[in-house]
Every structure is written in structure tokens, then in C-alpha cells.
């Protein structure tokens, strides 16, 4: 299992940047298109003031969704790239495992936390 190197190898940093740009740019374009279309339709039907209000709310909601998705995808991308780059070193291994664990806790944590918080008696008994 030697290091291939040479011109075939891709720099991890480049992979992270490309993934990040794609992940950030794609949702932003979708958000802009959706907001513009909805604002135009609402503007025609209900008037400009309502269209502006709807557009603002849409932007806020979609930006929140996009942020959550971006954070999740970037976290996964970083984990994968770090793993690809140097999984043989113990520091990188610990980092990768820590990030994966963090991601797992983040995804499944809400149910677990709410279960523990909402039903503390069952845990005690």
C-alpha cells in the first residue's frame, strides 16, 4: 500500500475547496431562483409589498436550510479528505474518528438528548 504520488494525486486542499464551492454555490443559485420566481408570482397576484415580505421570509428560511446542509456536507468532506490524505498517522486517525463521532452525535443527538431530558425518571429507575 505505497503512496502513489506523481501527477495523478489530488491535493486534499483542492478537493476541499472544490467541494466547498460546489456545495455553497449550488444551493445559493437555487435559493435565488426560488425567491425570484415566488416574489414575481406573489407580486403579480397580491402586490409588491406582499411580494417583498414573502421574499424576505423565504430568503431567511432557505438561508437557514442551506447553512445546515453546507455545514453537514463540508464536515463530511473534511473528514473524507483528511482520511484520504493521511489515515496512517495516529493524529489524523484520532481526528477523523473524532469528527465522525461528532457528526454521528450531531445527526442522532437530538432524539437521544430529548429522550434523556424528557424522561429522566426511566434512566434513574
mmCIF file of C-alpha atoms in Angstrom:
data_model
loop_
_atom_site.group_PDB
_atom_site.id
_atom_site.type_symbol
_atom_site.label_atom_id
_atom_site.label_comp_id
_atom_site.label_asym_id
_atom_site.label_seq_id
_atom_site.Cartn_x
_atom_site.Cartn_y
_atom_site.Cartn_z
ATOM 1 C CA UNK A 1 0.000 0.000 0.000
ATOM 2 C CA UNK A 2 2.524 2.588 -1.174
ATOM 3 C CA UNK A 3 1.888 6.264 -1.755
ATOM 4 C CA UNK A 4 1.150 6.773 -5.425
ATOM 5 C CA UNK A 5 2.107 10.446 -5.626
ATOM 6 C CA UNK A 6 3.036 11.892 -9.024
ATOM 7 C CA UNK A 7 0.685 13.879 -11.178
ATOM 8 C CA UNK A 8 -2.208 11.502 -10.542
ATOM 9 C CA UNK A 9 -2.529 12.514 -6.905
ATOM 10 C CA UNK A 10 -5.014 15.218 -5.962
ATOM 11 C CA UNK A 11 -4.153 17.700 -3.215
ATOM 12 C CA UNK A 12 -6.642 17.325 -0.332
ATOM 13 C CA UNK A 13 -6.900 21.112 -0.030
ATOM 14 C CA UNK A 14 -8.015 21.372 -3.673
ATOM 15 C CA UNK A 15 -10.673 18.717 -3.075
ATOM 16 C CA UNK A 16 -11.988 20.587 -0.020
ATOM 17 C CA UNK A 17 -12.101 23.910 -1.909
ATOM 18 C CA UNK A 18 -13.875 22.392 -4.938
ATOM 19 C CA UNK A 19 -16.416 20.549 -2.772
ATOM 20 C CA UNK A 20 -16.990 23.664 -0.670
ATOM 21 C CA UNK A 21 -17.531 25.902 -3.730
ATOM 22 C CA UNK A 22 -19.933 23.410 -5.329
ATOM 23 C CA UNK A 23 -21.832 22.856 -2.080
ATOM 24 C CA UNK A 24 -22.108 26.587 -1.334
ATOM 25 C CA UNK A 25 -22.721 27.848 -4.875
ATOM 26 C CA UNK A 26 -25.383 25.320 -5.920
ATOM 27 C CA UNK A 27 -27.811 25.988 -3.036
ATOM 28 C CA UNK A 28 -27.273 29.765 -3.316
ATOM 29 C CA UNK A 29 -28.257 29.664 -7.008
ATOM 30 C CA UNK A 30 -31.321 27.548 -6.175
ATOM 31 C CA UNK A 31 -32.302 29.947 -3.352
ATOM 32 C CA UNK A 32 -32.007 32.980 -5.649
ATOM 33 C CA UNK A 33 -34.092 31.331 -8.404
ATOM 34 C CA UNK A 34 -36.806 30.165 -5.977
ATOM 35 C CA UNK A 35 -37.029 33.566 -4.247
ATOM 36 C CA UNK A 36 -37.196 35.484 -7.541
ATOM 37 C CA UNK A 37 -39.878 33.176 -9.020
ATOM 38 C CA UNK A 38 -42.021 33.235 -5.853
ATOM 39 C CA UNK A 39 -41.628 37.013 -5.474
ATOM 40 C CA UNK A 40 -42.660 37.623 -9.096
ATOM 41 C CA UNK A 41 -45.697 35.314 -8.818
ATOM 42 C CA UNK A 42 -46.795 36.832 -5.483
ATOM 43 C CA UNK A 43 -46.119 40.337 -6.836
ATOM 44 C CA UNK A 44 -48.411 39.735 -9.811
ATOM 45 C CA UNK A 45 -51.146 38.193 -7.665
ATOM 46 C CA UNK A 46 -51.035 40.169 -4.400
ATOM 47 C CA UNK A 47 -48.954 43.295 -4.957
ATOM 48 C CA UNK A 48 -45.401 44.468 -4.393
ATOM 49 C CA UNK A 49 -45.491 44.916 -0.592
ATOM 50 C CA UNK A 50 -46.632 41.329 -0.008
ATOM 51 C CA UNK A 51 -44.075 40.056 -2.540
ATOM 52 C CA UNK A 52 -41.226 41.777 -0.674
ATOM 53 C CA UNK A 53 -42.389 40.351 2.678
ATOM 54 C CA UNK A 54 -42.682 36.835 1.234
ATOM 55 C CA UNK A 55 -39.254 37.144 -0.430
ATOM 56 C CA UNK A 56 -37.621 38.216 2.847
ATOM 57 C CA UNK A 57 -39.163 35.306 4.795
ATOM 58 C CA UNK A 58 -38.215 32.860 2.026
ATOM 59 C CA UNK A 59 -34.623 34.096 1.985
ATOM 60 C CA UNK A 60 -34.325 33.706 5.770
ATOM 61 C CA UNK A 61 -35.769 30.171 5.771
ATOM 62 C CA UNK A 62 -33.791 28.999 2.727
ATOM 63 C CA UNK A 63 -30.538 30.511 4.024
ATOM 64 C CA UNK A 64 -31.028 28.628 7.300
ATOM 65 C CA UNK A 65 -31.636 25.357 5.435
ATOM 66 C CA UNK A 66 -28.660 25.966 3.138
ATOM 67 C CA UNK A 67 -26.408 26.711 6.131
ATOM 68 C CA UNK A 68 -27.353 23.435 7.825
ATOM 69 C CA UNK A 69 -26.777 21.457 4.615
ATOM 70 C CA UNK A 70 -23.475 23.225 3.897
ATOM 71 C CA UNK A 71 -22.155 22.607 7.408
ATOM 72 C CA UNK A 72 -23.075 18.922 7.228
ATOM 73 C CA UNK A 73 -21.607 18.381 3.750
ATOM 74 C CA UNK A 74 -18.428 20.345 4.495
ATOM 75 C CA UNK A 75 -17.939 18.358 7.708
ATOM 76 C CA UNK A 76 -18.277 15.098 5.784
ATOM 77 C CA UNK A 77 -15.961 16.374 3.023
ATOM 78 C CA UNK A 78 -13.297 17.400 5.544
ATOM 79 C CA UNK A 79 -13.490 14.015 7.264
ATOM 80 C CA UNK A 80 -13.185 12.166 3.942
ATOM 81 C CA UNK A 81 -10.304 14.328 2.709
ATOM 82 C CA UNK A 82 -8.378 14.046 5.977
ATOM 83 C CA UNK A 83 -8.936 10.290 5.919
ATOM 84 C CA UNK A 84 -7.730 10.058 2.296
ATOM 85 C CA UNK A 85 -4.760 12.313 2.908
ATOM 86 C CA UNK A 86 -3.177 10.697 5.937
ATOM 87 C CA UNK A 87 -5.113 7.978 7.670
ATOM 88 C CA UNK A 88 -1.866 6.207 8.562
ATOM 89 C CA UNK A 89 -0.733 8.815 11.114
ATOM 90 C CA UNK A 90 -2.214 8.391 14.581
ATOM 91 C CA UNK A 91 -3.082 12.093 14.950
ATOM 92 C CA UNK A 92 -5.060 12.095 11.691
ATOM 93 C CA UNK A 93 -6.733 8.829 12.681
ATOM 94 C CA UNK A 94 -7.829 10.313 16.009
ATOM 95 C CA UNK A 95 -9.021 13.478 14.254
ATOM 96 C CA UNK A 96 -11.032 11.532 11.664
ATOM 97 C CA UNK A 97 -12.592 9.282 14.270
ATOM 98 C CA UNK A 98 -13.392 12.298 16.439
ATOM 99 C CA UNK A 99 -15.038 14.147 13.542
ATOM 100 C CA UNK A 100 -17.022 11.071 12.509
ATOM 101 C CA UNK A 101 -18.172 10.596 16.097
ATOM 102 C CA UNK A 102 -19.106 14.288 16.314
ATOM 103 C CA UNK A 103 -21.063 14.030 13.060
ATOM 104 C CA UNK A 104 -22.829 10.891 14.284
ATOM 105 C CA UNK A 105 -23.718 12.548 17.601
ATOM 106 C CA UNK A 106 -24.879 15.661 15.731
ATOM 107 C CA UNK A 107 -27.189 13.645 13.470
ATOM 108 C CA UNK A 108 -28.625 11.302 16.086
ATOM 109 C CA UNK A 109 -28.139 13.538 19.108
ATOM 110 C CA UNK A 110 -31.450 15.403 19.069
ATOM 111 C CA UNK A 111 -33.531 12.267 19.657
ATOM 112 C CA UNK A 112 -31.170 10.991 22.332
ATOM 113 C CA UNK A 113 -30.907 14.333 24.149
ATOM 114 C CA UNK A 114 -34.666 14.937 24.110
ATOM 115 C CA UNK A 115 -35.251 11.356 25.288
ATOM 116 C CA UNK A 116 -32.867 11.809 28.240
ATOM 117 C CA UNK A 117 -34.182 15.295 29.092
ATOM 118 C CA UNK A 118 -37.860 14.375 28.760
ATOM 119 C CA UNK A 119 -37.693 11.051 30.612
ATOM 120 C CA UNK A 120 -35.072 11.293 33.348
ATOM 121 C CA UNK A 121 -37.038 9.041 35.732
ATOM 122 C CA UNK A 122 -36.707 5.996 33.485
ATOM 123 C CA UNK A 123 -32.938 6.405 33.431
ATOM 124 C CA UNK A 124 -32.783 6.581 37.233
ATOM 125 C CA UNK A 125 -35.002 3.546 37.858
#
